Tab-separated table of C-alpha atoms in Angstrom:
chain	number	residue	atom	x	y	z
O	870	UNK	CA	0.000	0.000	0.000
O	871	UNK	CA	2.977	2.289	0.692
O	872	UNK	CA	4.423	1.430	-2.685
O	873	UNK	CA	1.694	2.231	-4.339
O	874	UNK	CA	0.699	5.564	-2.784
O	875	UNK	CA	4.518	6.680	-3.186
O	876	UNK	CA	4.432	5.884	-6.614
O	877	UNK	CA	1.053	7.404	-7.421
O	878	UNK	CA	2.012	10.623	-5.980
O	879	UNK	CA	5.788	10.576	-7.806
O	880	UNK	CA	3.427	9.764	-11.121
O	881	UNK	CA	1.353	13.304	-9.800
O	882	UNK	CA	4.630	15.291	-9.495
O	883	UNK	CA	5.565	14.586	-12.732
O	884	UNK	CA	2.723	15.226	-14.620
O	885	UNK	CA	2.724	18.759	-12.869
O	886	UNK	CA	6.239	19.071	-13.518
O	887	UNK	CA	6.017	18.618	-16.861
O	888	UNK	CA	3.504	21.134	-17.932
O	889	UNK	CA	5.385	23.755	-15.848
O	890	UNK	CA	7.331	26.431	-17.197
O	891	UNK	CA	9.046	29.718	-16.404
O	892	UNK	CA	6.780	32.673	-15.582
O	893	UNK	CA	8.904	35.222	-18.204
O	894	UNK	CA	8.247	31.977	-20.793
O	895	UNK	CA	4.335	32.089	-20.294
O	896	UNK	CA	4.446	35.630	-20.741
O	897	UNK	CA	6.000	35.257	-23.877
O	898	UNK	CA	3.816	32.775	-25.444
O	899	UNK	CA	0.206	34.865	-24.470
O	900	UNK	CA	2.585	38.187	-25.981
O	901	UNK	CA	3.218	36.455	-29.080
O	902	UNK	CA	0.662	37.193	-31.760
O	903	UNK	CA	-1.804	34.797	-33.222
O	904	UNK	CA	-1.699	34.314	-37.065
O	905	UNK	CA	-4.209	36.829	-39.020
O	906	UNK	CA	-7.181	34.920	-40.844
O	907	UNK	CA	-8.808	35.906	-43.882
O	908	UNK	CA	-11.862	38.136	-43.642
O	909	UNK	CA	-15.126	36.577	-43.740
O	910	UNK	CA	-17.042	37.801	-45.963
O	911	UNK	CA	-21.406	37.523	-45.884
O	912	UNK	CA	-23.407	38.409	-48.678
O	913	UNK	CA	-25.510	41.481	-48.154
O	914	UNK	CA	-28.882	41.779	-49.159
O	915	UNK	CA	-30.566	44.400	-51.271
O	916	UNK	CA	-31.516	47.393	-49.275
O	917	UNK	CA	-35.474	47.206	-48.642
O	918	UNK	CA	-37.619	49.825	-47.223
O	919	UNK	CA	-38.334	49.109	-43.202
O	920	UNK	CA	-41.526	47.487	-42.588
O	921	UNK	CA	-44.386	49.759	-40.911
O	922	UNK	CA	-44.234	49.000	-36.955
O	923	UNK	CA	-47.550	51.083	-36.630
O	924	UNK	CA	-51.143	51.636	-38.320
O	925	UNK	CA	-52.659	54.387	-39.547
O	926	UNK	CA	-51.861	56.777	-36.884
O	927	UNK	CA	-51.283	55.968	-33.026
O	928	UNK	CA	-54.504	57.781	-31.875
O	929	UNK	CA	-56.934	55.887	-34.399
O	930	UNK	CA	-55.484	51.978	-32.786
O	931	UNK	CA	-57.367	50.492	-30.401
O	932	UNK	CA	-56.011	48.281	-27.141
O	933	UNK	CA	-55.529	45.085	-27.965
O	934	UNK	CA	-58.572	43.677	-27.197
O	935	UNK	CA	-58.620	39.931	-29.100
O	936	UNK	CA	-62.273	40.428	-29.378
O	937	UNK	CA	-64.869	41.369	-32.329
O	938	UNK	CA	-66.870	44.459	-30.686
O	939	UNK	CA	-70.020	42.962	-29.693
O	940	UNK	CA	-72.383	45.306	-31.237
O	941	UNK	CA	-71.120	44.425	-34.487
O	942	UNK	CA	-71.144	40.896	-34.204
O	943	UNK	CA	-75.568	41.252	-35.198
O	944	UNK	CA	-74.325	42.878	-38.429
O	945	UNK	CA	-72.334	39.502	-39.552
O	946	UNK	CA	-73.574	36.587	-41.436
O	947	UNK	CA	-73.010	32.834	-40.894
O	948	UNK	CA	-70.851	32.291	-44.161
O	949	UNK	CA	-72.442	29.016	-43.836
O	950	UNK	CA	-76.160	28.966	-43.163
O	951	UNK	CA	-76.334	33.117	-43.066
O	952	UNK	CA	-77.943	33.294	-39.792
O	953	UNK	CA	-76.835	36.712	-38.427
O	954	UNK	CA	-74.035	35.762	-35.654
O	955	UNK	CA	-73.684	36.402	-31.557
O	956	UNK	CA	-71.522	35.662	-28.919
O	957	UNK	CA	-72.856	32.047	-27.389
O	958	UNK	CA	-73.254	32.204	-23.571
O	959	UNK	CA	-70.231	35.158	-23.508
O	960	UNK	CA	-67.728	32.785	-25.294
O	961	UNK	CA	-67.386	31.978	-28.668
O	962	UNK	CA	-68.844	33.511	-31.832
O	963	UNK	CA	-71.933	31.300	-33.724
O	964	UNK	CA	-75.125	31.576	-35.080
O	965	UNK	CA	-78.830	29.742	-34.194
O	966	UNK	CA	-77.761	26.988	-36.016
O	967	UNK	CA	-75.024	25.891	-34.407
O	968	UNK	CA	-71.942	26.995	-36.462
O	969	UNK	CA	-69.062	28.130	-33.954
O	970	UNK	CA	-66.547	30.783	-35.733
O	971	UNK	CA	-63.346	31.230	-33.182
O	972	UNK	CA	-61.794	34.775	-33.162
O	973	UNK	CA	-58.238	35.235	-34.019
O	974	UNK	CA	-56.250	36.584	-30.941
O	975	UNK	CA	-55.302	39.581	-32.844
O	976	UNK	CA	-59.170	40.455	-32.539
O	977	UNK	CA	-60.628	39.295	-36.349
O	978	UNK	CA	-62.631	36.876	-37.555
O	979	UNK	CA	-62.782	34.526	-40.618
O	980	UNK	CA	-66.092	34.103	-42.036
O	981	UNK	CA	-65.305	32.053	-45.538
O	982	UNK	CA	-67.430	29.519	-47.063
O	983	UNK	CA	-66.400	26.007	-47.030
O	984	UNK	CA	-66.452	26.017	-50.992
O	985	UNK	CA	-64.990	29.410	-52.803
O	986	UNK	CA	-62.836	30.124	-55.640
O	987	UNK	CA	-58.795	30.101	-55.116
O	988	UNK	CA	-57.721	33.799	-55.777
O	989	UNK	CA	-54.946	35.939	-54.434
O	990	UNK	CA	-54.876	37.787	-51.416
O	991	UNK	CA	-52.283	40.850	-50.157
O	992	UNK	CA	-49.270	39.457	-49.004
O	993	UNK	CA	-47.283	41.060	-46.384
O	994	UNK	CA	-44.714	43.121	-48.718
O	995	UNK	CA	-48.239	44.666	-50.177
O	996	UNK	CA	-49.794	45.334	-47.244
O	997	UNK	CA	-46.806	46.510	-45.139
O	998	UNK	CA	-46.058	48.983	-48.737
O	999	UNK	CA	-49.369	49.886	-48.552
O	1000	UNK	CA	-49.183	51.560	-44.378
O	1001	UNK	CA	-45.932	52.994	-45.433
O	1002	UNK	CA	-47.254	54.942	-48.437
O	1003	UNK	CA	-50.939	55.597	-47.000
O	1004	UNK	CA	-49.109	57.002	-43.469
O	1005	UNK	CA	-47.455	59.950	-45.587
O	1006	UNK	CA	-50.986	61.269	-46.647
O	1007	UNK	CA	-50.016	60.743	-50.101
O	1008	UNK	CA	-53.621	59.461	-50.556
O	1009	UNK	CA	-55.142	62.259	-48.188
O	1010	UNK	CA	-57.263	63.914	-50.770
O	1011	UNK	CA	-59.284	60.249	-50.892
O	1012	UNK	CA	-59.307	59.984	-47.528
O	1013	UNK	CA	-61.128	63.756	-47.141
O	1014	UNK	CA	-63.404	62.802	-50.055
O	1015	UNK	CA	-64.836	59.502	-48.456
O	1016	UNK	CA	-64.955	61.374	-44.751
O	1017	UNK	CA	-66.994	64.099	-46.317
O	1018	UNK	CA	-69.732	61.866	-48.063
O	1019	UNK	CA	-69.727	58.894	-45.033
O	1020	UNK	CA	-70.210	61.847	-42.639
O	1021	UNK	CA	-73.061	63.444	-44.504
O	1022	UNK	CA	-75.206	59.647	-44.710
O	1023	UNK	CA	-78.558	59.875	-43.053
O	1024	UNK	CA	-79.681	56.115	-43.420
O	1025	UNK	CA	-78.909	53.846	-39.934
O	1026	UNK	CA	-76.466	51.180	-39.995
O	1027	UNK	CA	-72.533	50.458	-40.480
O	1028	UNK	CA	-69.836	51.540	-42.784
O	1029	UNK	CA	-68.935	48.335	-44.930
O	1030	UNK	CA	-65.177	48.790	-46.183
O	1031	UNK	CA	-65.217	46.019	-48.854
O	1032	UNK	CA	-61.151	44.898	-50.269
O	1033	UNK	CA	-60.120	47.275	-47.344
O	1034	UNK	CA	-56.943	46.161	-46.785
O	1035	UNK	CA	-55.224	46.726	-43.487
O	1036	UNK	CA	-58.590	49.818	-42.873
O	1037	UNK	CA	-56.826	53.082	-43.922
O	1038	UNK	CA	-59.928	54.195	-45.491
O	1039	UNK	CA	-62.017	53.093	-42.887
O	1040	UNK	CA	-60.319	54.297	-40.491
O	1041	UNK	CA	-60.488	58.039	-41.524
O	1042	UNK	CA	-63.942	57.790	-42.529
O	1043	UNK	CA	-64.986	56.438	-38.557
O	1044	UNK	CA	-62.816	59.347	-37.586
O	1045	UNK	CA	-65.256	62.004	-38.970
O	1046	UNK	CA	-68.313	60.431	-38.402
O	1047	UNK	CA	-67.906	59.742	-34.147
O	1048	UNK	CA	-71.650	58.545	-34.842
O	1049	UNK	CA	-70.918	55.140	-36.975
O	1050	UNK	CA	-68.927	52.009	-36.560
O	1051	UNK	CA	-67.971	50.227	-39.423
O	1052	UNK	CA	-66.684	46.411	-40.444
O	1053	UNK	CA	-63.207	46.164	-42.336
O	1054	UNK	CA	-63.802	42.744	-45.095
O	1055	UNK	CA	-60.789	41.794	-47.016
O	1056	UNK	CA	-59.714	37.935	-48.374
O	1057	UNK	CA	-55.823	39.114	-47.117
O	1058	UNK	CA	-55.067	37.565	-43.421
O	1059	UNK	CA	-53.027	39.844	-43.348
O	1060	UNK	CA	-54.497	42.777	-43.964
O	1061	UNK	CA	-57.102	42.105	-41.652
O	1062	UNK	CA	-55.139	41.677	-38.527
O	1063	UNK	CA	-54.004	45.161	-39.155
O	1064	UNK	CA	-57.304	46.198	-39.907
O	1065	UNK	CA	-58.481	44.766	-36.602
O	1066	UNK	CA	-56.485	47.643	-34.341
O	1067	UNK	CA	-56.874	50.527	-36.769
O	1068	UNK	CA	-59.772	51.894	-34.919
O	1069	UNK	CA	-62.243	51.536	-31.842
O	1070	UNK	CA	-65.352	51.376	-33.400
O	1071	UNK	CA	-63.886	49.289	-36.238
O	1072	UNK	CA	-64.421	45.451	-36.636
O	1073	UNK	CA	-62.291	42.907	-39.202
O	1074	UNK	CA	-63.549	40.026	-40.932
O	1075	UNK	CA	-61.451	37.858	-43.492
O	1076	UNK	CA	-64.103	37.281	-46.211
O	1077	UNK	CA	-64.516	36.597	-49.881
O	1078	UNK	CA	-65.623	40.091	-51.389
O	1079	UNK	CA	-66.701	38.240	-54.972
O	1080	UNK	CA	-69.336	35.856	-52.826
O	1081	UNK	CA	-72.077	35.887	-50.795
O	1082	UNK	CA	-71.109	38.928	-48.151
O	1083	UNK	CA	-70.962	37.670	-44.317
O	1084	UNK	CA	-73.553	40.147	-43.422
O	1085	UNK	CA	-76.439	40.458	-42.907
O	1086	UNK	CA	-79.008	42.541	-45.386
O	1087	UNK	CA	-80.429	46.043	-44.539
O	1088	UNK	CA	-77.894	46.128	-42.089
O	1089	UNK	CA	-75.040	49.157	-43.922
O	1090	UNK	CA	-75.491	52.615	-44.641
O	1091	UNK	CA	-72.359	52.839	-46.593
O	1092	UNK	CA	-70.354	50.379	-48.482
O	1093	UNK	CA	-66.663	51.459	-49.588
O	1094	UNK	CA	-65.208	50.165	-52.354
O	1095	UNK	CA	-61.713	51.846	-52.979
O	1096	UNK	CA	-60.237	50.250	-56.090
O	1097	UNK	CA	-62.102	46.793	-55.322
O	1098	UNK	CA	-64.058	44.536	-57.446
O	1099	UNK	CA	-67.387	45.340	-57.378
O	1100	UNK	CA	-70.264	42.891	-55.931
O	1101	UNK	CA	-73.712	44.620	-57.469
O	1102	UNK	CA	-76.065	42.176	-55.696
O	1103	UNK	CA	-74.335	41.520	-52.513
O	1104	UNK	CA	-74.341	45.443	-52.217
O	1105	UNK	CA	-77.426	45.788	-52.907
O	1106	UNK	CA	-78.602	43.114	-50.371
O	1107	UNK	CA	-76.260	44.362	-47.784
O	1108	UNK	CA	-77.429	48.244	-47.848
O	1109	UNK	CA	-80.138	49.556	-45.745
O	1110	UNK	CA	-83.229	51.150	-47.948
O	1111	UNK	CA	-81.532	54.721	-48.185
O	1112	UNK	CA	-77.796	53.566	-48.311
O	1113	UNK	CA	-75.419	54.465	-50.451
O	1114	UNK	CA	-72.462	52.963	-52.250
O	1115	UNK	CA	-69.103	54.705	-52.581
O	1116	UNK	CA	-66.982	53.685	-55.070
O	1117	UNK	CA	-63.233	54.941	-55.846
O	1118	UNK	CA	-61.568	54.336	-59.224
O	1119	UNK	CA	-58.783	55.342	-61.265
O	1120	UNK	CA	-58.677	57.280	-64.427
O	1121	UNK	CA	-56.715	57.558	-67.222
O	1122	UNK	CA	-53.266	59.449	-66.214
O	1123	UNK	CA	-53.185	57.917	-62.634
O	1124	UNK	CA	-49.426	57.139	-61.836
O	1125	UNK	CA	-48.599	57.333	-65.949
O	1126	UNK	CA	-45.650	58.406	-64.711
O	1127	UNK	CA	-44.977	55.020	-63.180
O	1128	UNK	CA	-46.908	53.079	-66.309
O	1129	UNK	CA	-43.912	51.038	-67.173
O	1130	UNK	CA	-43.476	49.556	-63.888
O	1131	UNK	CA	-47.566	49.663	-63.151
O	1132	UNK	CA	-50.421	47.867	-64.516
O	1133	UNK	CA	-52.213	50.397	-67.408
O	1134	UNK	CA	-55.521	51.892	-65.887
O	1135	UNK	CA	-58.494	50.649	-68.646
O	1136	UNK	CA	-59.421	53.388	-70.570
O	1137	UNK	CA	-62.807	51.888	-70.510
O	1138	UNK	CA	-62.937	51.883	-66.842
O	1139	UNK	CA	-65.902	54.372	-66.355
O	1140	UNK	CA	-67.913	52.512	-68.931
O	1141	UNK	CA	-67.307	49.272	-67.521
O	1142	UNK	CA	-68.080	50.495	-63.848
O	1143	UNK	CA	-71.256	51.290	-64.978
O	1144	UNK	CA	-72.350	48.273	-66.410
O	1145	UNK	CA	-70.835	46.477	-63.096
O	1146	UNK	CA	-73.440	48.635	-61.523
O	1147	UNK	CA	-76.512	49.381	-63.539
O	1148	UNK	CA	-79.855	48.572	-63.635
O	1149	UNK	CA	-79.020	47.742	-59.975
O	1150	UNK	CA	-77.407	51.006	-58.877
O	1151	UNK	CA	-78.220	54.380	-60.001
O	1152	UNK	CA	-75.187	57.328	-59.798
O	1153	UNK	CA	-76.123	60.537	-57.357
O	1154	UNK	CA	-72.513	61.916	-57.683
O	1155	UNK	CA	-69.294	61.817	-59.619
O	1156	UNK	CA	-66.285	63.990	-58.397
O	1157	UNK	CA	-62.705	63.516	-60.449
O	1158	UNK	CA	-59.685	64.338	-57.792
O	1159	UNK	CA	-56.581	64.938	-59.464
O	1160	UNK	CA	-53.362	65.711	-57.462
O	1161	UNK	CA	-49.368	65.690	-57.345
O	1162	UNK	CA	-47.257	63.675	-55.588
O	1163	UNK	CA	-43.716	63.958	-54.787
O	1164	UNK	CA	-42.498	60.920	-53.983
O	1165	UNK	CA	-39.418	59.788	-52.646
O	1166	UNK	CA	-37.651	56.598	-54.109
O	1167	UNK	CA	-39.554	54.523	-51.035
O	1168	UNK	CA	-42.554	56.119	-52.010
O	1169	UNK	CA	-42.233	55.085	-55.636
O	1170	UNK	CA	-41.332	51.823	-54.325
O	1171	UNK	CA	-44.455	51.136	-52.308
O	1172	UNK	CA	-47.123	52.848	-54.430
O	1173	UNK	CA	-45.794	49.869	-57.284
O	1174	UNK	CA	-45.676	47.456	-54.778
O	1175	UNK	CA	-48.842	48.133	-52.471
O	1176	UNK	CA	-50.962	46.830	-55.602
O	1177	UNK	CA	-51.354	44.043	-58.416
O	1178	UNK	CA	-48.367	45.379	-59.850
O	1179	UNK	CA	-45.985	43.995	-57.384
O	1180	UNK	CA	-46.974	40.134	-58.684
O	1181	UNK	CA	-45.127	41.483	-61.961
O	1182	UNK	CA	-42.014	43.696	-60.742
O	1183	UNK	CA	-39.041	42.020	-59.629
O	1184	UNK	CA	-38.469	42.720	-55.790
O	1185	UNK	CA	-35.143	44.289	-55.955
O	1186	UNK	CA	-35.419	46.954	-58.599
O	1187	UNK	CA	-35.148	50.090	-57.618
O	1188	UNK	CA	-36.345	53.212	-57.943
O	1189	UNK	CA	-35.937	57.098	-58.722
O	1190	UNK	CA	-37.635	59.942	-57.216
O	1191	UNK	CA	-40.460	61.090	-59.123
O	1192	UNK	CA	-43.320	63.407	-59.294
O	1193	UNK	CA	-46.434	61.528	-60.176
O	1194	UNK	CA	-49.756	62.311	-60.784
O	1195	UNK	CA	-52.561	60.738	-59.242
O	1196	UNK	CA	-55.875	60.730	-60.619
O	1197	UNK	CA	-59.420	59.052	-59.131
O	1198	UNK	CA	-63.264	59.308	-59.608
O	1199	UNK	CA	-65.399	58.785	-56.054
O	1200	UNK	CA	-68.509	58.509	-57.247
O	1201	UNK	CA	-71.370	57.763	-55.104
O	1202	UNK	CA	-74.978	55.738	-55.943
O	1203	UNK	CA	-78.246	54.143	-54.550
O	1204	UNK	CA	-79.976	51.049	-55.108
O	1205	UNK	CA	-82.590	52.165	-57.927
């Protein structure tokens, strides 16, 4: 047992002995200096304009609530049986019938039919382009024109913003009528879940705007329909005797500046609105807004993307300053 303890510790000593050195020789091996290696080198992306953190404006968002308002929930339609929906026993969303619709915790809902046509929604780049450009009143003139005719509607009911996107339009339009809340319906996710916080009296629904509406008729004083396809007999359903449709389109010479990166406005377009429209639909009022912009190379960048054209531009081309002209017609008409 001696033996071996004597020779276990001699074994210790010189493994310590061996990795011991001078004091002056350790300083001189941390001093010396370690060999340079080649730079790495990442591939940077293209520079893309910053996503919008915020809505419309801070004062028109609501606290997160996770919730449809209530009051609104009468106004929507069962997309599957069109029973007129309620909150069942303070919980979830559903209709007579039995059909349960759960709410999205950003505070939507999705009301689409179990069958329905595969088309494109907004993606995020689009929608995101779209708060950018629409949050440096670029589009203001619009905004006044649809505040001034939603504030001067006498019939009772909501404000209907059909293809509204993330609820610019909506949102300025509840802003000058403190009277009225309205429903933001748009097939974009997306969009909607901005939509859903861009004002108090404001609910979202994801929805097919070419079907059957999920709401309920009589039930809107004033759809808005801001360079959206058109739905003549759902609108006509939808609107309470005395409502009125407001519809925004473009005219010829709207963002020709941009035509060769932007999809050609018709030059039939006020022809063909009408025949989207009539017999159904008679026009009270037409008013043609033309304006210039001055837009930075981010705004030219989001005006082309925020729409169809950004399925046909490539993603990293960029863009000039320019200064473009914008040209719409807000008309406004009643169910003959």
């Amino acid at each position: 047992m001696i033996v071996a303890t004597v020779s276990s510790i001699a074994c210790r000593v010189r493994a310590a002995t061996s990795t011991w050195a001078p004091a002056s020789a350790r300083a001189s091996a941390i001093a010396r200096p370690m060999p340079e290696l080649p730079p790495v080198t990442r591939a940077r992306r293209p520079s893309r304009p910053k996503s919008c953190s915020s809505d419309i404006r801070p004062g028109y968002r609501r606290p997160y609530a996770g919730a449809v308002r209530d009051d609104l929930l009468p106004v929507l339609a069962c997309p599957v049986c069109a029973e007129p929906l309620a909150r069942v026993d303070g919980g979830p969303v559903g209709c007579a019938s039995g059909h349960r619709f759960d709410e999205a915790k950003q505070g939507h809902l999705t009301l689409l039919p179990a069958k329905r046509r595969a088309l494109t929604a907004d993606t995020p780049d689009m929608v995101d382009a779209r708060i950018r450009f629409f949050g440096r009143g670029h589009y203001a003139p619009v905004e006044r024109a649809l505040a001034e005719v939603v504030a001067g509607a006498t019939a009772p009911g909501v404000v209907l913003d059909v293809g509204s996107g993330p609820g610019t339009y909506l949102a300025h339009v509840l802003e000058a009528a403190d009277d009225r809340t309205g429903v933001a319906l748009d097939l974009s996710p997306v969009a909607i879940r901005r939509a859903a916080r861009v004002h108090a009296r404001a609910g979202a629904v994801v929805g097919d705007v070419t079907e059957r509406l999920p709401v309920v008729g009589d039930a809107v004083a004033v759809v808005l329909d801001v360079f959206a396809p058109r739905n003549r007999r759902e609108y006509a359903r939808v609107l309470h005797p005395g409502g009125m449709l407001v519809v925004v389109t473009p005219r010829t010479g709207h963002l020709a500046e941009l035509a060769e990166a932007t999809i050609a406005v018709d030059p039939e377009k006020e022809r063909r609105l009408r025949e989207s429209l009539e017999p159904t639909f008679v026009q009270r009022r037409s008013d043609d807004l033309t304006w210039t912009m001055d837009l930075s190379a981010e705004d030219v960048h989001d005006v082309v993307h925020m729409g169809p054209s950004h399925h046909h531009v490539d993603p990293d081309r960029t863009f000039a300053p320019a200064s473009v002209t914008a040209a719409v017609t807000v008309s406004t008409w009643t169910v003959a």
